[in-house]
């Protein structure tokens, strides 16, 4: 297992090597130095080795810019969560260029990274051109970061020919290697959505994958600001994750494990933890903001954080990014699978809260997009795990808040949203489903589609089964596909269709596994139906096959701790 010393040493070597190829002078957009004062500030603090051990990122693209992020850490795994940095502020230069060699610098400046924000940097770049590629980098303490790639969104009135967008979720550091992030980066997307469970709160070996864990969490279970900062830093040291962040702008939302498993509003998973939970949640929100490429509108205030928001991609797509944790009512009848729980159909209960629901419905009514995409966390369609007359569903998913789901579904139908698509993470398996107003009537028309990505690592390597082998598909005919190998979903969104490629890695127990497309579905414009256009079994299928054992094991793990 890598030690703290190994992490520091490898970060310094990689960062220095990356930096030596890009040590041309930092300059302003005009080609002149960024100002003598800024240059003096940037050189005022010298650091003993590379502070860019956590990589770089950008996010929330708009037609004229995006957010740049980095966080300085000399000792990423320091127990106090401050990354071994000095207590004083450290000036950080940043540059954005229209070419990879930084011959044409379009924007530049200096910001100060302070210990009160764990030496994180958030730069909201403006005045760039729409629908363009840009490259960015930072310099601090005499060291230069790796180069990241950014993309601006198209003009609001533009109709792009296509958008390459991938989405991903659920990366448990101990359960495997983050190869899926590397393969995602190699696809060269223009946009990445992370739908939650970016990091996990458990202490080492508290959550063990089938076959055992292959890496260890540093430190105890995350319960305070120092431990959340340390855990985020440990994840950010992963080279595959750093590569994915540097490849494209990300739009991020959290799920439960960024705070506490299955938390709901102001209620923790374990009632015994209730007295200190709001302080714990506030610490988790602060660390999340510090470690993500988020705008100032997401700075935590009074114990809350604003993460539901929209990202518009011209007239092609609008991404409605949801928060299904912070404002939900507590799960009814517990947070597992329950049979005919009255709370599941209680119209007073909500998974989004009233304000967010009104915001979402207003977005449907105003939308001019060809595709309206809901980026959110938990399974949206009904998944009844009971073949008999009774319904047994997950109380943590939208099945536990059926009136909330019905209101939102009816809202997009009544608003005549042209192509509603729901994107989901959480369940550690690929799924594809069609959405209904009445799931009890198999003949009722479909009114949308849902694409669910598997985990990056959570649950271990998983198993490759036939796309329709999962038994629940037999009595949930709107569910069209399931596979529990790890991976991500790659989409190509065009005016006439959306294609979703369910990408899988063969295993996660060793680094460097190959990726392949297990299944491809197309959703045509104005036709809310999933059309299978290609499938490929992995080599693992010859070993695991579609045996009942593999399928039941998938259900067991998904039910226990998604």
Coordinates of C-alpha atoms in Angstrom, one line a residue:
X1 CA 0.0 0.0 0.0
X2 CA 1.3 3.5 -0.7
X3 CA 2.5 5.4 2.3
X4 CA 2.2 9.1 2.9
X5 CA 5.9 9.5 2.0
X6 CA 5.3 7.6 -1.3
X7 CA 2.4 9.9 -2.2
X8 CA 4.4 13.0 -1.5
X9 CA 7.4 11.7 -3.5
X10 CA 5.4 10.5 -6.5
X11 CA 3.4 13.8 -6.6
X12 CA 6.6 15.8 -6.6
X13 CA 8.2 13.8 -9.3
X14 CA 5.2 13.7 -11.6
X15 CA 4.4 17.4 -11.0
X16 CA 7.9 18.5 -11.7
X17 CA 8.1 16.3 -14.8
X18 CA 4.9 17.8 -16.1
X19 CA 6.0 21.3 -15.2
X20 CA 9.4 21.2 -17.0
X21 CA 7.6 20.9 -20.3
X22 CA 5.5 24.0 -19.7
X23 CA 7.9 26.4 -18.0
X24 CA 7.5 29.2 -20.5
X25 CA 6.8 32.6 -18.8
X26 CA 3.4 33.2 -17.5
X27 CA 1.9 36.1 -19.4
X28 CA -1.2 38.2 -19.7
X29 CA -3.6 38.1 -22.6
X30 CA -1.5 40.7 -24.4
X31 CA 1.6 38.7 -24.0
X32 CA 3.2 41.0 -21.4
X33 CA 3.9 39.8 -17.8
X34 CA 0.8 39.6 -15.7
X35 CA 2.0 42.8 -14.0
X36 CA 5.1 43.4 -12.0
X37 CA 3.2 43.4 -8.8
X38 CA 1.5 40.1 -9.5
X39 CA 4.8 38.6 -10.6
X40 CA 6.4 39.7 -7.3
X41 CA 3.5 38.3 -5.3
X42 CA 3.7 35.0 -7.2
X43 CA 7.4 34.7 -6.4
X44 CA 7.2 35.8 -2.8
X45 CA 6.5 32.3 -1.5
X46 CA 8.9 29.5 -2.3
X47 CA 7.8 26.0 -1.5
X48 CA 10.1 23.0 -0.9
X49 CA 8.5 20.7 -3.5
X50 CA 5.6 20.6 -5.9
X51 CA 2.3 21.7 -4.3
X52 CA 0.1 20.5 -7.2
X53 CA -0.2 16.9 -5.8
X54 CA -4.0 17.0 -6.2
X55 CA -4.1 17.9 -9.8
X56 CA -6.3 20.6 -11.5
X57 CA -9.9 20.8 -12.7
X58 CA -12.4 23.0 -14.4
X59 CA -16.2 23.0 -14.2
X60 CA -19.6 24.5 -14.8
X61 CA -18.9 25.8 -18.4
X62 CA -20.8 28.8 -19.7
X63 CA -20.5 30.5 -23.2
X64 CA -17.9 32.9 -21.9
X65 CA -16.0 30.9 -19.4
X66 CA -15.7 28.3 -16.7
X67 CA -14.4 27.7 -13.2
X68 CA -10.8 26.7 -12.7
X69 CA -9.8 24.8 -9.6
X70 CA -6.7 23.5 -7.8
X71 CA -5.7 22.9 -4.2
X72 CA -2.2 23.2 -2.9
X73 CA -0.9 20.3 -0.8
X74 CA 2.7 19.5 0.1
X75 CA 1.6 16.6 2.3
X76 CA -1.8 15.5 1.0
X77 CA -2.5 13.0 3.7
X78 CA -1.7 15.3 6.7
X79 CA -4.1 14.4 9.5
X80 CA -5.1 18.0 10.1
X81 CA -6.5 18.2 6.5
X82 CA -4.4 21.2 5.6
X83 CA -2.0 19.3 3.3
X84 CA 1.2 20.3 5.0
X85 CA 0.9 23.9 3.7
X86 CA 2.1 27.0 5.6
X87 CA -0.5 28.9 7.5
X88 CA 0.1 32.1 5.4
X89 CA -1.5 32.7 2.1
X90 CA 0.2 31.5 -1.1
X91 CA -0.2 33.4 -4.3
X92 CA -1.2 31.3 -7.3
X93 CA -0.9 32.4 -10.9
X94 CA -3.3 31.0 -13.5
X95 CA -3.4 31.2 -17.2
X96 CA -5.9 30.2 -19.9
X97 CA -4.7 29.8 -23.5
X98 CA -6.2 29.0 -26.8
X99 CA -3.4 26.6 -27.6
X100 CA -1.7 23.8 -25.7
X101 CA 1.7 25.4 -25.8
X102 CA 0.4 28.7 -24.3
X103 CA 1.6 30.8 -27.2
X104 CA -1.8 32.6 -27.2
X105 CA -2.7 33.4 -23.6
X106 CA -6.3 34.7 -23.5
X107 CA -6.7 35.3 -19.7
X108 CA -4.4 35.3 -16.7
X109 CA -4.3 36.5 -13.1
X110 CA -3.1 35.8 -9.5
X111 CA -5.2 34.6 -6.6
X112 CA -4.2 33.8 -3.1
X113 CA -4.8 30.4 -1.6
X114 CA -5.5 30.6 2.1
X115 CA -5.4 28.0 4.9
X116 CA -9.1 28.8 5.8
X117 CA -10.0 27.2 2.5
X118 CA -7.4 24.4 2.7
X119 CA -5.4 26.4 0.1
X120 CA -8.0 25.7 -2.6
X121 CA -8.4 28.0 -5.6
X122 CA -11.6 28.7 -7.5
X123 CA -11.2 31.1 -10.5
X124 CA -14.3 32.1 -12.4
X125 CA -12.9 32.9 -15.9
X126 CA -15.0 35.3 -18.1
X127 CA -14.8 37.0 -21.5
X128 CA -13.8 33.9 -23.5
X129 CA -15.4 32.8 -26.8
X130 CA -18.2 30.3 -26.9
X131 CA -17.9 26.7 -28.1
X132 CA -14.1 26.8 -27.9
X133 CA -11.3 24.6 -26.5
X134 CA -9.0 26.2 -24.0
X135 CA -6.1 25.0 -21.9
X136 CA -5.1 26.2 -18.4
X137 CA -2.4 25.8 -15.8
X138 CA -1.3 27.2 -12.5
X139 CA 2.0 28.3 -10.9
X140 CA 2.8 28.6 -7.2
X141 CA 5.9 28.4 -5.1
X142 CA 8.1 28.1 -8.1
X143 CA 6.3 25.1 -9.5
X144 CA 3.9 24.8 -12.5
X145 CA 0.9 22.5 -12.5
X146 CA 0.0 20.0 -15.2
X147 CA -2.1 21.4 -18.1
X148 CA -5.8 21.0 -18.1
X149 CA -8.3 21.2 -21.0
X150 CA -11.4 23.3 -20.8
X151 CA -14.4 23.9 -23.2
X152 CA -16.8 26.8 -23.2
X153 CA -20.5 26.1 -23.8
X154 CA -22.1 27.3 -27.1
X155 CA -24.1 30.5 -27.4
X156 CA -27.6 30.1 -26.0
X157 CA -29.1 30.4 -29.5
X158 CA -26.7 28.0 -31.2
X159 CA -27.6 24.4 -32.2
X160 CA -24.4 22.3 -32.0
X161 CA -24.0 19.3 -34.2
X162 CA -23.2 17.1 -31.2
X163 CA -22.0 17.0 -27.7
X164 CA -19.7 14.3 -26.3
X165 CA -20.7 13.9 -22.7
X166 CA -19.8 11.1 -20.2
X167 CA -21.3 10.6 -16.7
X168 CA -19.9 8.6 -13.8
X169 CA -20.5 7.9 -10.1
X170 CA -19.5 5.8 -7.1
X171 CA -15.7 5.5 -6.7
X172 CA -14.8 3.7 -3.5
X173 CA -11.0 4.0 -3.2
X174 CA -10.6 0.8 -1.2
X175 CA -12.6 -1.4 -3.6
X176 CA -10.4 -1.0 -6.7
X177 CA -8.4 1.1 -9.0
X178 CA -10.0 4.1 -10.8
X179 CA -9.2 2.8 -14.3
X180 CA -12.7 3.8 -15.5
X181 CA -11.7 7.5 -15.0
X182 CA -8.6 6.9 -17.2
X183 CA -10.7 5.3 -20.0
X184 CA -13.2 8.1 -19.8
X185 CA -10.4 10.6 -20.2
X186 CA -9.1 8.7 -23.3
X187 CA -12.5 9.2 -24.9
X188 CA -11.9 13.0 -25.0
X189 CA -15.3 14.1 -23.8
X190 CA -16.3 17.8 -23.9
X191 CA -18.3 17.5 -20.7
X192 CA -18.3 15.1 -17.7
X193 CA -21.1 14.8 -15.1
X194 CA -20.3 13.3 -11.7
X195 CA -23.5 12.1 -10.1
X196 CA -22.2 11.5 -6.6
X197 CA -20.4 9.2 -4.2
X198 CA -17.1 10.9 -5.3
X199 CA -15.6 9.8 -2.1
X200 CA -16.6 7.5 0.8
X201 CA -16.7 8.3 4.4
X202 CA -15.8 4.9 6.0
X203 CA -12.6 4.1 7.9
X204 CA -10.3 1.5 6.5
X205 CA -12.0 -1.9 5.9
X206 CA -15.4 -0.8 7.3
X207 CA -16.9 -1.5 3.8
X208 CA -15.3 -4.5 2.2
X209 CA -15.8 -5.5 -1.4
X210 CA -16.3 -9.1 -2.5
X211 CA -12.9 -10.6 -2.6
X212 CA -11.5 -8.0 -0.2
X213 CA -10.2 -4.5 -0.5
X214 CA -7.1 -3.6 -2.6
X215 CA -6.3 -0.2 -1.1
X216 CA -6.8 1.5 2.3
X217 CA -8.5 4.6 3.4
X218 CA -6.2 6.9 5.4
X219 CA -7.5 8.0 8.8
X220 CA -10.8 7.4 10.7
X221 CA -14.3 7.7 9.4
X222 CA -14.8 11.2 8.2
X223 CA -16.8 13.2 10.8
X224 CA -15.1 16.6 10.9
X225 CA -13.6 19.2 8.6
X226 CA -10.0 17.8 9.0
X227 CA -11.0 14.2 8.1
X228 CA -13.2 15.2 5.2
X229 CA -10.4 17.4 3.8
X230 CA -7.9 14.5 4.2
X231 CA -10.2 12.0 2.5
X232 CA -10.8 14.3 -0.5
X233 CA -7.1 14.8 -0.7
X234 CA -6.4 11.1 -0.7
X235 CA -8.8 10.5 -3.5
X236 CA -7.4 13.4 -5.5
X237 CA -3.9 11.9 -5.4
X238 CA -5.1 9.1 -7.7
X239 CA -3.5 9.5 -11.1
X240 CA -6.5 8.2 -13.1
X241 CA -8.9 10.7 -11.4
X242 CA -6.4 13.5 -12.0
X243 CA -6.3 12.6 -15.7
X244 CA -10.1 12.6 -16.0
X245 CA -10.4 16.0 -14.3
X246 CA -7.7 17.5 -16.6
X247 CA -9.4 16.1 -19.7
X248 CA -12.7 18.2 -19.7
X249 CA -14.9 20.4 -17.6
X250 CA -16.9 18.6 -15.0
X251 CA -20.3 19.3 -13.5
X252 CA -20.6 17.7 -10.1
X253 CA -23.3 17.0 -7.6
X254 CA -23.0 14.9 -4.4
X255 CA -25.0 11.9 -3.2
X256 CA -24.8 10.4 0.3
X257 CA -21.3 9.1 0.9
X258 CA -19.7 12.6 0.6
X259 CA -21.4 13.0 4.0
X260 CA -22.9 9.8 5.5
X261 CA -24.5 6.7 4.1
X262 CA -28.1 7.3 3.2
X263 CA -28.4 10.6 5.1
X264 CA -31.6 12.5 4.4
X265 CA -32.0 16.2 5.1
X266 CA -30.9 16.8 8.7
X267 CA -31.2 13.0 9.6
X268 CA -28.1 10.8 9.7
X269 CA -28.1 7.1 8.9
X270 CA -27.7 6.2 12.5
X271 CA -30.1 7.9 15.0
X272 CA -27.4 7.8 17.6
X273 CA -25.3 10.3 15.5
X274 CA -28.1 12.9 15.4
X275 CA -26.8 15.3 18.0
X276 CA -23.7 16.1 16.0
X277 CA -25.0 15.5 12.5
X278 CA -25.6 19.1 11.4
X279 CA -22.0 20.0 12.3
X280 CA -20.8 17.0 10.5
X281 CA -22.8 17.8 7.4
X282 CA -21.6 21.4 7.4
X283 CA -18.0 20.1 7.5
X284 CA -18.6 17.8 4.6
X285 CA -20.2 20.6 2.6
X286 CA -17.2 22.9 3.2
X287 CA -14.7 20.2 2.2
X288 CA -16.8 19.3 -0.9
X289 CA -16.8 22.9 -2.0
X290 CA -13.0 23.2 -1.4
X291 CA -12.3 20.2 -3.5
X292 CA -14.6 20.7 -6.5
X293 CA -14.7 23.2 -9.4
X294 CA -17.7 25.0 -8.2
X295 CA -18.8 28.6 -8.5
X296 CA -19.1 31.1 -5.7
X297 CA -22.8 30.5 -5.6
X298 CA -22.0 27.1 -4.1
X299 CA -19.9 28.5 -1.1
X300 CA -21.6 26.9 1.9
X301 CA -23.6 29.3 4.0
X302 CA -25.3 28.8 7.3
X303 CA -24.8 25.0 7.1
X304 CA -26.2 24.6 3.6
X305 CA -24.7 24.4 0.1
X306 CA -26.3 25.3 -3.2
X307 CA -25.6 22.6 -5.8
X308 CA -28.9 22.3 -7.8
X309 CA -28.3 24.4 -10.9
X310 CA -28.5 24.4 -14.7
X311 CA -25.9 24.1 -17.4
X312 CA -27.1 25.0 -20.9
X313 CA -25.4 23.7 -24.1
X314 CA -26.9 26.0 -26.6
X315 CA -30.3 24.8 -27.9
X316 CA -29.1 21.2 -27.9
X317 CA -29.3 20.4 -24.2
X318 CA -30.1 21.8 -20.8
X319 CA -28.7 19.9 -17.8
X320 CA -30.8 20.2 -14.7
X321 CA -28.5 19.1 -11.9
X322 CA -30.4 18.0 -8.8
X323 CA -29.8 17.7 -5.1
X324 CA -31.8 14.7 -3.8
X325 CA -30.2 14.6 -0.3
X326 CA -30.1 18.0 1.3
X327 CA -33.9 18.8 1.1
X328 CA -35.5 15.4 1.2
X329 CA -37.8 14.1 3.9
X330 CA -36.4 11.2 5.9
X331 CA -36.8 7.8 4.3
X332 CA -40.1 6.2 5.2
X333 CA -40.1 2.7 6.9
X334 CA -36.3 2.8 7.0
X335 CA -33.9 3.2 4.1
X336 CA -33.8 -0.4 2.7
X337 CA -36.2 -2.3 0.5
X338 CA -39.7 -2.3 2.0
X339 CA -43.0 -3.8 1.0
X340 CA -46.0 -1.6 0.6
X341 CA -44.8 1.2 2.9
X342 CA -47.5 3.9 3.2
X343 CA -45.0 6.6 3.4
X344 CA -43.8 5.8 -0.1
X345 CA -47.1 7.2 -1.6
X346 CA -47.6 10.0 0.9
X347 CA -48.1 13.2 -1.2
X348 CA -46.7 15.4 1.5
X349 CA -43.2 13.8 1.2
X350 CA -40.6 15.1 -1.2
X351 CA -37.2 14.0 -2.3
X352 CA -36.2 17.4 -3.7
X353 CA -38.0 19.8 -1.3
X354 CA -40.6 22.3 -2.5
X355 CA -38.2 25.1 -3.6
X356 CA -36.1 22.8 -5.8
X357 CA -39.2 21.1 -7.2
X358 CA -40.6 24.5 -8.2
X359 CA -37.3 25.5 -9.7
X360 CA -37.2 22.3 -11.8
X361 CA -40.8 22.7 -13.0
X362 CA -40.1 26.3 -14.0
X363 CA -37.1 25.1 -16.0
X364 CA -39.3 22.6 -17.9
X365 CA -41.8 25.3 -18.7
X366 CA -39.1 27.7 -19.9
X367 CA -37.0 25.2 -21.8
X368 CA -36.2 25.6 -25.5
X369 CA -33.7 22.7 -25.5
X370 CA -33.9 19.7 -27.8
X371 CA -32.9 17.5 -24.8
X372 CA -33.7 18.2 -21.2
X373 CA -31.4 16.1 -19.1
X374 CA -31.8 15.6 -15.3
X375 CA -28.5 14.8 -13.7
X376 CA -29.3 13.3 -10.3
X377 CA -28.4 10.6 -7.9
X378 CA -30.8 7.7 -7.2
X379 CA -32.9 5.4 -9.3
X380 CA -35.9 7.3 -10.8
X381 CA -38.0 4.5 -12.5
X382 CA -39.9 2.0 -10.4
X383 CA -37.9 -1.1 -9.5
X384 CA -40.1 -3.7 -7.8
X385 CA -38.0 -6.5 -6.4
X386 CA -41.0 -8.6 -5.5
X387 CA -42.5 -10.9 -8.3
X388 CA -45.7 -11.2 -6.3
X389 CA -48.7 -8.9 -6.0
X390 CA -47.0 -6.7 -3.4
X391 CA -44.4 -4.0 -4.2
X392 CA -41.0 -4.2 -2.6
X393 CA -38.9 -1.1 -3.5
X394 CA -36.0 1.0 -2.2
X395 CA -37.1 3.6 0.2
X396 CA -33.9 5.6 -0.5
X397 CA -34.7 5.9 -4.2
X398 CA -37.5 7.8 -6.0
X399 CA -39.6 4.7 -5.3
X400 CA -39.7 5.9 -1.7
X401 CA -41.1 9.3 -2.8
X402 CA -43.6 8.2 -5.5
X403 CA -45.8 11.4 -5.3
X404 CA -42.7 13.5 -5.7
X405 CA -41.7 11.5 -8.8
X406 CA -45.2 11.6 -10.2
X407 CA -45.4 15.4 -9.8
X408 CA -42.1 15.9 -11.7
X409 CA -42.9 13.4 -14.4
X410 CA -46.3 15.0 -15.0
X411 CA -44.7 18.4 -15.0
X412 CA -42.5 17.6 -18.0
X413 CA -45.4 15.9 -19.8
X414 CA -47.6 19.0 -19.3
X415 CA -44.8 21.3 -20.3
X416 CA -44.4 19.3 -23.5
X417 CA -40.7 18.8 -22.8
X418 CA -39.4 17.5 -26.1
X419 CA -36.9 14.8 -24.9
X420 CA -36.7 14.2 -21.1
X421 CA -33.8 12.0 -20.1
X422 CA -32.8 11.2 -16.5
X423 CA -29.2 10.3 -15.7
X424 CA -28.6 8.3 -12.5
X425 CA -25.7 6.8 -10.4
X426 CA -25.8 5.2 -7.0
X427 CA -26.7 1.6 -7.6
X428 CA -23.3 0.2 -8.8
X429 CA -24.6 -1.3 -12.0
X430 CA -25.5 -0.2 -15.5
X431 CA -29.3 0.0 -16.1
X432 CA -31.5 1.4 -18.9
X433 CA -35.2 2.1 -18.4
X434 CA -38.2 3.8 -20.0
X435 CA -40.2 6.1 -17.7
X436 CA -43.9 5.9 -17.2
X437 CA -46.7 7.9 -15.7
X438 CA -48.3 4.6 -14.6
X439 CA -45.8 1.8 -13.8
X440 CA -48.7 -0.5 -12.8
X441 CA -49.9 -0.5 -16.4
X442 CA -47.3 -2.1 -18.6
X443 CA -49.1 -0.9 -21.7
X444 CA -49.0 2.8 -20.7
X445 CA -46.9 5.0 -22.9
X446 CA -43.3 5.9 -22.1
X447 CA -42.8 9.5 -21.4
X448 CA -39.0 9.6 -20.9
X449 CA -35.9 7.5 -20.6
X450 CA -33.4 6.8 -17.8
X451 CA -29.7 5.9 -18.2
X452 CA -27.9 4.6 -15.1
X453 CA -24.2 4.3 -14.9
X454 CA -22.4 1.6 -12.9
X455 CA -19.8 2.5 -10.3
X456 CA -16.1 3.3 -10.9
X457 CA -15.1 0.7 -8.3
X458 CA -17.8 0.4 -5.6
X459 CA -18.7 -3.2 -4.9
X460 CA -15.5 -4.6 -6.5
X461 CA -15.2 -5.8 -10.0
X462 CA -18.8 -7.0 -10.4
X463 CA -19.9 -9.6 -12.9
X464 CA -20.7 -9.7 -16.6
X465 CA -24.1 -11.1 -17.2
X466 CA -26.5 -11.1 -20.2
X467 CA -28.1 -7.7 -20.6
X468 CA -31.6 -9.1 -19.7
X469 CA -30.5 -11.7 -17.1
X470 CA -31.4 -9.8 -14.0
X471 CA -34.7 -11.3 -12.7
X472 CA -36.3 -8.0 -11.9
X473 CA -36.6 -7.2 -15.7
X474 CA -39.2 -10.0 -16.0
X475 CA -41.8 -8.2 -13.9
X476 CA -40.6 -4.6 -14.5
X477 CA -41.0 -4.5 -18.3
X478 CA -39.9 -0.9 -18.5
X479 CA -36.4 -1.9 -17.3
X480 CA -34.5 -2.8 -20.5
X481 CA -31.0 -3.7 -19.4
X482 CA -28.7 -4.4 -16.4
X483 CA -25.0 -5.2 -16.1
X484 CA -22.9 -5.0 -13.0
X485 CA -19.4 -4.6 -14.4
X486 CA -17.8 -1.3 -13.4
X487 CA -17.5 1.7 -15.8
X488 CA -19.2 4.8 -17.0
X489 CA -21.7 5.9 -19.7
X490 CA -20.5 7.7 -22.8
X491 CA -23.1 9.7 -24.6
X492 CA -23.2 11.5 -27.9
X493 CA -26.0 14.0 -28.0
X494 CA -27.2 15.2 -31.4
X495 CA -30.3 17.1 -32.5
X496 CA -31.7 14.0 -34.0
X497 CA -30.7 11.4 -31.4
X498 CA -28.9 10.6 -28.2
X499 CA -26.6 7.6 -28.2
X500 CA -25.5 6.0 -24.9
X501 CA -22.6 3.6 -24.8
X502 CA -22.4 1.6 -21.5
X503 CA -18.7 1.4 -21.0
X504 CA -17.2 -1.4 -18.8
X505 CA -13.8 -2.3 -17.5
X506 CA -13.1 -6.0 -17.1
X507 CA -12.0 -5.7 -13.5
X508 CA -10.8 -3.2 -10.9
X509 CA -8.5 -5.2 -8.6
X510 CA -5.4 -4.3 -10.6
X511 CA -4.8 -1.1 -12.5
X512 CA -4.9 -0.7 -16.3
X513 CA -7.8 -2.9 -17.3
X514 CA -9.1 -2.5 -20.8
X515 CA -12.5 -0.9 -21.4
X516 CA -15.2 -2.0 -23.9
X517 CA -18.7 -1.0 -24.8
X518 CA -21.1 -3.6 -23.3
X519 CA -24.2 -2.1 -24.8
X520 CA -25.3 0.9 -26.9
X521 CA -28.8 2.4 -27.0
X522 CA -30.2 5.1 -29.1
X523 CA -33.1 7.4 -28.1
X524 CA -34.5 9.2 -31.1
X525 CA -35.8 12.8 -31.1
X526 CA -39.4 12.9 -29.9
X527 CA -39.5 9.1 -29.3
X528 CA -39.0 8.2 -25.6
X529 CA -37.9 4.7 -26.2
X530 CA -34.6 2.8 -25.8
X531 CA -33.3 1.1 -29.0
X532 CA -30.5 -1.4 -28.5
X533 CA -28.1 -0.9 -31.4
X534 CA -25.1 -2.9 -30.3
X535 CA -23.7 -5.2 -27.5
X536 CA -20.5 -6.9 -26.7
X537 CA -19.8 -9.4 -24.0
X538 CA -16.5 -9.1 -22.1
X539 CA -14.0 -11.9 -21.5
X540 CA -15.2 -12.1 -18.0
X541 CA -18.6 -13.4 -19.2
X542 CA -17.0 -16.7 -20.1
X543 CA -16.0 -17.1 -16.5
X544 CA -18.9 -15.5 -14.6
X545 CA -21.5 -16.1 -17.2
X546 CA -25.1 -15.2 -16.4
X547 CA -25.3 -17.6 -13.4
X548 CA -28.0 -17.1 -10.8
X549 CA -25.2 -16.7 -8.2
X550 CA -23.8 -13.7 -10.0
X551 CA -27.2 -12.1 -10.3
X552 CA -28.2 -12.7 -6.7
X553 CA -24.8 -11.4 -5.4
X554 CA -25.3 -8.2 -7.4
X555 CA -28.7 -7.7 -5.7
X556 CA -27.4 -8.4 -2.3
X557 CA -24.6 -5.9 -2.6
X558 CA -26.7 -3.3 -4.2
X559 CA -29.3 -3.7 -1.4
X560 CA -26.9 -3.6 1.5
X561 CA -24.8 -0.5 0.8
X562 CA -25.4 1.4 -2.5

